[in-house]
Amino acid sequence: MSLVKLIDFRTFSDPRGTLAVIEGGQDIPFDIRRIYYVYGLSTDLQRGFHAHYELEQIAICLSGSCNFLLDDGRTKETWRLDSPHQGLRIEKMVWHEMFDFSPDCVLMVMASEHFEEADYIRDYDRFLAEVEHAANP
């Protein structure tokens, strides 16, 4: 099963431009409790390097592009996110890293929970141990 789960948002275009629609309870598989975005990113640095115990996210490149590495402890996949009308779902217990940001990248994330440091797994070896423990309690 692929770790890359995309959500295509409805769009409406006319000569004035394009409108993309994202509605909570319909397009997003969780209640949105937090939205954040990053921009002005260094094209040669990486971000992420963590997983979450419970938090789920949808990442959207509103402008530009970036790559995501998704890793569930067994499978790793890389995906280039480059469309403002498509979201990448990042489920709980998926290690993720973002890299290769275009100079104009604006990355917005909708999250299922408010910020809670205790929900983060920031050490990759600990992440792998948690995955192993969940598989063999």
Coordinates of C-alpha atoms in Angstrom, one line a residue:
M1 CA 0.0 0.0 0.0
S2 CA 1.3 3.4 -0.9
L3 CA 2.2 6.0 1.7
V4 CA 1.4 8.7 -0.8
K5 CA -2.3 9.6 -0.3
L6 CA -3.4 12.6 -2.3
I7 CA -6.6 14.7 -2.0
D8 CA -7.7 16.5 -5.1
F9 CA -9.6 19.7 -4.2
R10 CA -12.4 21.0 -6.3
T11 CA -11.4 23.9 -8.5
F12 CA -13.4 26.4 -10.5
S13 CA -11.7 28.4 -13.3
D14 CA -12.7 31.3 -15.4
P15 CA -10.8 34.1 -17.1
R16 CA -10.3 35.8 -13.7
G17 CA -8.3 32.8 -12.3
T18 CA -8.9 29.6 -10.4
L19 CA -10.7 29.1 -7.1
A20 CA -9.8 26.0 -5.1
V21 CA -12.3 24.8 -2.4
I22 CA -11.4 23.0 0.8
E23 CA -14.3 22.3 3.2
G24 CA -13.9 20.8 6.6
G25 CA -16.0 17.7 7.1
Q26 CA -16.0 17.0 3.4
D27 CA -12.6 17.4 1.8
I28 CA -10.5 16.9 4.9
P29 CA -10.8 13.5 6.8
F30 CA -10.4 15.2 10.2
D31 CA -11.5 18.3 12.1
I32 CA -8.9 21.0 11.4
R33 CA -7.5 22.3 14.7
R34 CA -4.4 24.2 13.4
I35 CA -3.2 25.7 10.1
Y36 CA 0.4 26.8 9.6
Y37 CA 2.5 27.7 6.7
V38 CA 6.2 28.1 5.9
Y39 CA 7.8 30.3 3.3
G40 CA 11.1 32.0 2.5
L41 CA 12.6 28.6 2.7
S42 CA 16.2 27.9 2.0
T43 CA 16.4 25.7 -1.1
D44 CA 19.4 23.7 0.2
L45 CA 18.0 22.9 3.7
Q46 CA 15.6 20.3 4.9
R47 CA 12.7 20.4 7.4
G48 CA 10.6 17.9 9.2
F49 CA 12.5 14.9 10.5
H50 CA 9.7 13.7 12.8
A51 CA 6.6 11.7 13.1
H52 CA 3.5 12.1 15.3
Y53 CA 1.8 9.6 17.6
E54 CA -1.7 11.0 16.9
L55 CA -1.6 14.1 14.7
E56 CA -2.7 13.8 11.1
Q57 CA -1.9 16.5 8.5
I58 CA -2.7 17.6 4.9
A59 CA 0.2 19.5 3.2
I60 CA -0.4 21.8 0.3
C61 CA 2.1 23.7 -1.8
L62 CA 0.2 26.9 -2.4
S63 CA 3.1 28.1 -4.5
G64 CA 6.2 26.4 -5.9
S65 CA 7.1 22.9 -4.9
C66 CA 9.0 20.6 -2.6
N67 CA 9.7 17.0 -2.0
F68 CA 8.4 14.8 0.8
L69 CA 10.0 11.6 2.1
L70 CA 7.4 9.5 3.8
D71 CA 8.4 6.5 6.0
D72 CA 6.2 4.2 8.0
G73 CA 9.2 2.2 9.4
R74 CA 8.8 -0.5 6.7
T75 CA 8.4 1.5 3.4
K76 CA 9.9 4.8 2.2
E77 CA 8.4 6.8 -0.6
T78 CA 9.3 10.2 -2.0
W79 CA 6.7 12.5 -3.6
R80 CA 7.0 15.9 -5.3
L81 CA 4.2 18.2 -4.1
D82 CA 3.7 21.0 -6.7
S83 CA 0.0 21.7 -7.2
P84 CA -2.1 24.2 -5.2
H85 CA -5.2 22.1 -5.7
Q86 CA -3.8 18.9 -4.3
G87 CA -3.1 17.9 -0.7
L88 CA -0.7 15.3 0.6
R89 CA -2.1 13.4 3.6
I90 CA 0.4 12.6 6.3
E91 CA -1.1 10.0 8.7
K92 CA 0.0 9.4 12.3
M93 CA 3.1 7.4 12.8
V94 CA 4.6 8.4 9.4
W95 CA 8.1 9.9 9.6
H96 CA 8.3 12.8 7.2
E97 CA 11.0 15.0 5.8
M98 CA 10.7 17.9 3.3
F99 CA 13.4 19.0 1.0
D100 CA 14.3 20.5 -2.4
F101 CA 12.1 23.6 -1.9
S102 CA 11.7 25.8 -4.9
P103 CA 12.6 29.5 -4.2
D104 CA 8.9 30.4 -4.4
C105 CA 7.6 27.6 -2.2
V106 CA 4.8 28.4 0.2
L107 CA 3.8 25.2 2.1
M108 CA 0.6 25.2 4.1
V109 CA -0.4 22.4 6.5
M110 CA -3.7 21.7 8.1
A111 CA -3.4 19.6 11.3
S112 CA -5.9 17.5 13.2
E113 CA -4.6 18.7 16.6
H114 CA -3.2 21.8 18.4
F115 CA 0.5 21.8 18.9
E116 CA 1.6 19.4 21.6
E117 CA 5.3 18.6 21.9
A118 CA 4.6 15.2 23.5
D119 CA 3.0 14.0 20.3
Y120 CA 6.3 14.4 18.3
I121 CA 8.8 11.7 17.8
R122 CA 12.0 13.5 16.7
D123 CA 14.5 10.7 16.9
Y124 CA 14.4 8.3 14.0
D125 CA 15.7 5.3 16.0
R126 CA 13.0 5.9 18.6
F127 CA 10.4 6.1 15.8
L128 CA 11.6 2.7 14.5
A129 CA 11.4 1.2 18.0
E130 CA 7.8 2.6 18.4
V131 CA 6.8 1.0 15.1
E132 CA 8.3 -2.3 16.1
H133 CA 6.6 -2.1 19.5
A134 CA 3.2 -1.4 17.9
A135 CA 3.7 -4.4 15.5
N136 CA 4.8 -6.7 18.4
P137 CA 3.3 -5.5 21.7

